[in-house]
mmCIF file of C-alpha atoms in Angstrom:
data_model
loop_
_atom_site.group_PDB
_atom_site.id
_atom_site.type_symbol
_atom_site.label_atom_id
_atom_site.label_comp_id
_atom_site.label_asym_id
_atom_site.label_seq_id
_atom_site.Cartn_x
_atom_site.Cartn_y
_atom_site.Cartn_z
ATOM 1 C CA MET I 1 -27.640 -4.357 -2.744
ATOM 2 C CA ASP I 2 -24.688 -4.218 -0.032
ATOM 3 C CA LYS I 3 -23.880 -0.728 1.329
ATOM 4 C CA ARG I 4 -21.298 0.784 2.716
ATOM 5 C CA ILE I 5 -20.371 4.439 4.573
ATOM 6 C CA VAL I 6 -17.187 6.478 3.258
ATOM 7 C CA TYR I 7 -15.500 9.293 4.116
ATOM 8 C CA THR I 8 -12.646 10.821 4.151
ATOM 9 C CA GLY I 9 -10.740 9.842 7.664
ATOM 10 C CA ASP I 10 -8.106 11.883 9.332
ATOM 11 C CA ASN I 11 -4.845 10.525 7.843
ATOM 12 C CA GLY I 12 -6.677 11.427 4.483
ATOM 13 C CA VAL I 13 -7.337 7.933 4.013
ATOM 14 C CA ALA I 14 -11.049 6.495 2.522
ATOM 15 C CA ALA I 15 -12.344 5.269 5.638
ATOM 16 C CA VAL I 16 -15.139 2.493 4.763
ATOM 17 C CA VAL I 17 -17.852 1.449 7.507
ATOM 18 C CA VAL I 18 -19.307 -1.835 6.698
ATOM 19 C CA PRO I 19 -22.332 -2.539 8.990
ATOM 20 C CA THR I 20 -22.779 -5.915 10.568
ATOM 21 C CA ASN I 21 -25.448 -8.122 9.467
ATOM 22 C CA GLU I 22 -26.900 -8.298 13.520
ATOM 23 C CA TYR I 23 -27.053 -4.696 13.412
ATOM 24 C CA LEU I 24 -29.702 -4.216 10.191
ATOM 25 C CA THR I 25 -31.333 -7.827 11.323
ATOM 26 C CA ASN I 26 -31.606 -5.777 14.691
ATOM 27 C CA GLY I 27 -33.305 -2.752 13.024
ATOM 28 C CA GLY I 28 -31.210 -0.727 12.520
ATOM 29 C CA THR I 29 -30.631 1.201 9.126
ATOM 30 C CA ILE I 30 -27.220 2.103 7.284
ATOM 31 C CA GLU I 31 -28.386 5.816 7.571
ATOM 32 C CA ASP I 32 -28.287 5.643 11.316
ATOM 33 C CA LEU I 33 -25.330 3.560 11.254
ATOM 34 C CA MET I 34 -23.922 6.589 9.494
ATOM 35 C CA VAL I 35 -24.786 9.533 12.081
ATOM 36 C CA LYS I 36 -23.500 6.704 14.436
ATOM 37 C CA ALA I 37 -19.903 5.729 13.073
ATOM 38 C CA VAL I 38 -18.946 9.117 11.084
ATOM 39 C CA PRO I 39 -16.760 11.797 13.089
ATOM 40 C CA GLU I 40 -18.124 15.220 14.035
ATOM 41 C CA GLY I 41 -17.044 17.510 11.275
ATOM 42 C CA VAL I 42 -16.846 15.343 8.235
ATOM 43 C CA THR I 43 -18.578 16.702 5.583
ATOM 44 C CA ASP I 44 -18.021 14.124 2.802
ATOM 45 C CA ALA I 45 -19.642 10.989 4.018
ATOM 46 C CA SER I 46 -21.864 9.091 1.702
ATOM 47 C CA ILE I 47 -23.829 5.837 1.364
ATOM 48 C CA GLU I 48 -21.731 3.418 -1.509
ATOM 49 C CA ASP I 49 -22.922 0.726 -2.840
ATOM 50 C CA ALA I 50 -20.698 -2.530 -1.374
ATOM 51 C CA ASP I 51 -19.361 -3.216 -5.284
ATOM 52 C CA SER I 52 -18.280 0.320 -5.868
ATOM 53 C CA ILE I 53 -15.579 -0.090 -3.110
ATOM 54 C CA PRO I 54 -12.583 -1.544 -4.877
ATOM 55 C CA SER I 55 -11.822 -5.627 -3.933
ATOM 56 C CA ASP I 56 -7.840 -5.319 -4.339
ATOM 57 C CA ARG I 57 -6.247 -4.221 -1.206
ATOM 58 C CA THR I 58 -3.208 -3.680 -2.452
ATOM 59 C CA PHE I 59 -2.913 0.018 -2.376
ATOM 60 C CA ARG I 60 -5.458 0.429 0.778
ATOM 61 C CA ASN I 61 -3.895 3.021 1.835
ATOM 62 C CA ALA I 62 -3.857 5.120 -0.930
ATOM 63 C CA TRP I 63 -7.782 5.075 -1.387
ATOM 64 C CA THR I 64 -9.604 8.184 -1.202
ATOM 65 C CA THR I 65 -12.490 9.609 -1.579
ATOM 66 C CA SER I 66 -14.341 12.855 -1.872
ATOM 67 C CA ASP I 67 -17.478 15.016 -3.050
ATOM 68 C CA ASN I 68 -19.829 12.114 -2.039
ATOM 69 C CA SER I 69 -18.227 9.790 -4.110
ATOM 70 C CA SER I 70 -16.802 5.890 -3.858
ATOM 71 C CA VAL I 71 -13.771 5.389 -3.118
ATOM 72 C CA THR I 72 -11.162 6.210 -6.008
ATOM 73 C CA VAL I 73 -7.287 5.065 -6.199
ATOM 74 C CA ASP I 74 -4.670 7.998 -5.159
ATOM 75 C CA LEU I 75 -2.106 7.013 -7.829
ATOM 76 C CA ALA I 76 0.576 9.296 -6.554
ATOM 77 C CA LYS I 77 -0.092 7.786 -3.071
ATOM 78 C CA ALA I 78 0.169 4.594 -3.964
ATOM 79 C CA LYS I 79 3.275 5.054 -5.607
ATOM 80 C CA GLU I 80 4.478 5.937 -2.177
ATOM 81 C CA VAL I 81 2.903 2.855 -0.742
ATOM 82 C CA ALA I 82 4.521 0.873 -3.405
ATOM 83 C CA LYS I 83 8.116 1.950 -2.570
ATOM 84 C CA GLU I 84 7.032 1.260 1.124
ATOM 85 C CA LYS I 85 6.238 -1.439 1.091
ATOM 86 C CA VAL I 86 9.906 -2.479 -1.731
ATOM 87 C CA ARG I 87 11.442 -0.935 1.414
ATOM 88 C CA ALA I 88 10.074 -3.446 3.645
ATOM 89 C CA VAL I 89 11.394 -5.934 1.365
ATOM 90 C CA ARG I 90 14.879 -4.030 0.686
ATOM 91 C CA ASP I 91 15.616 -3.840 4.232
ATOM 92 C CA PRO I 92 16.275 -6.934 5.108
ATOM 93 C CA ALA I 93 17.894 -8.520 1.965
ATOM 94 C CA LEU I 94 20.744 -5.254 2.739
ATOM 95 C CA VAL I 95 21.257 -6.383 5.814
ATOM 96 C CA LYS I 96 22.328 -10.045 4.346
ATOM 97 C CA GLN I 97 24.628 -8.047 1.960
ATOM 98 C CA ASP I 98 26.435 -6.368 4.916
ATOM 99 C CA VAL I 99 26.912 -9.944 6.189
ATOM 100 C CA ALA I 100 28.334 -10.783 3.076
ATOM 101 C CA TYR I 101 30.737 -8.187 2.728
ATOM 102 C CA GLN I 102 31.794 -8.985 5.657
ATOM 103 C CA ARG I 103 32.503 -12.181 4.749
ATOM 104 C CA ALA I 104 34.148 -11.270 1.260
ATOM 105 C CA ASP I 105 36.201 -8.927 3.276
ATOM 106 C CA GLU I 106 37.354 -11.343 5.879
ATOM 107 C CA ASP I 107 38.401 -13.593 2.667
ATOM 108 C CA ASN I 108 40.036 -11.262 0.687
ATOM 109 C CA ASP I 109 37.464 -11.625 -2.212
ATOM 110 C CA ASP I 110 37.690 -8.827 -4.059
ATOM 111 C CA SER I 111 35.630 -9.931 -6.884
ATOM 112 C CA ALA I 112 32.729 -11.011 -4.434
ATOM 113 C CA LYS I 113 32.967 -7.651 -2.253
ATOM 114 C CA ALA I 114 32.603 -5.881 -5.315
ATOM 115 C CA ALA I 115 28.877 -8.063 -6.133
ATOM 116 C CA VAL I 116 27.722 -6.826 -2.816
ATOM 117 C CA VAL I 117 28.745 -3.649 -3.543
ATOM 118 C CA ALA I 118 26.921 -3.895 -7.308
ATOM 119 C CA ARG I 119 23.919 -5.791 -5.153
ATOM 120 C CA LYS I 120 23.803 -3.348 -2.479
ATOM 121 C CA LYS I 121 23.194 -0.500 -4.779
ATOM 122 C CA VAL I 122 20.377 -1.802 -7.018
ATOM 123 C CA LEU I 123 19.016 -2.881 -3.585
ATOM 124 C CA ARG I 124 19.136 0.999 -2.608
ATOM 125 C CA ASP I 125 17.850 2.185 -5.625
ATOM 126 C CA ALA I 126 14.680 -0.232 -5.860
ATOM 127 C CA PRO I 127 12.570 2.312 -4.137
ATOM 128 C CA ALA I 128 13.338 4.935 -6.386
ATOM 129 C CA ASP I 129 13.229 2.613 -9.501
ATOM 130 C CA SER I 130 11.401 4.025 -13.071
ATOM 131 C CA ARG I 131 8.895 1.078 -13.148
ATOM 132 C CA ILE I 132 7.430 2.792 -9.850
ATOM 133 C CA THR I 133 7.843 6.469 -10.575
ATOM 134 C CA ASP I 134 6.292 6.089 -13.956
ATOM 135 C CA SER I 135 3.526 4.058 -13.790
ATOM 136 C CA ALA I 136 0.495 5.117 -15.690
ATOM 137 C CA ASP I 137 -1.954 3.391 -13.931
ATOM 138 C CA VAL I 138 -2.584 1.263 -10.544
ATOM 139 C CA GLU I 139 -2.430 -1.671 -12.479
ATOM 140 C CA ALA I 140 1.383 -1.185 -13.737
ATOM 141 C CA LEU I 141 2.060 -0.125 -10.731
ATOM 142 C CA LYS I 142 1.445 -3.380 -9.161
ATOM 143 C CA THR I 143 3.171 -5.528 -11.368
ATOM 144 C CA ALA I 144 5.905 -3.116 -11.376
ATOM 145 C CA MET I 145 6.078 -3.260 -7.678
ATOM 146 C CA ASN I 146 6.153 -7.078 -7.368
ATOM 147 C CA THR I 147 8.525 -7.141 -9.728
ATOM 148 C CA ILE I 148 10.651 -5.099 -7.630
ATOM 149 C CA VAL I 149 9.728 -7.040 -4.480
ATOM 150 C CA ASP I 150 10.631 -10.327 -6.523
ATOM 151 C CA GLU I 151 13.826 -9.195 -7.375
ATOM 152 C CA CYS I 152 14.616 -7.649 -3.850
ATOM 153 C CA SER I 153 13.674 -11.365 -2.498
ATOM 154 C CA SER I 154 16.296 -13.078 -4.824
#
């Protein structure tokens, strides 16, 4: 079975070291690689089965490890990642709404301006949407994030 080295990086996110086939073919062992690859002072490094590492990288920056265990997704960190991903889509949409408001203002179109104001409020509030903050697990969070990203994109 394939093995991986797992430890907590300086940024608090789980680091995963994957040995290359070349390294292993040339006589290197996972234990030797652990000595070479894990920074000095790291106390939680462990060797784990590859299939214990999440295959879904949506919330990669929320991966954690502790007590010589494999990788898990920290839900609180994942919610922050989801908010960042929503902001990344929302910010360009807000710029488009600024242009739409200027055009409506030039046309003295009060109903168009009101629609833009309403849309901008939805966009501004998107990262704090309760579908993200109230998600009880990673799958629900992923679904909520994707839905909100789609709503910000449309």
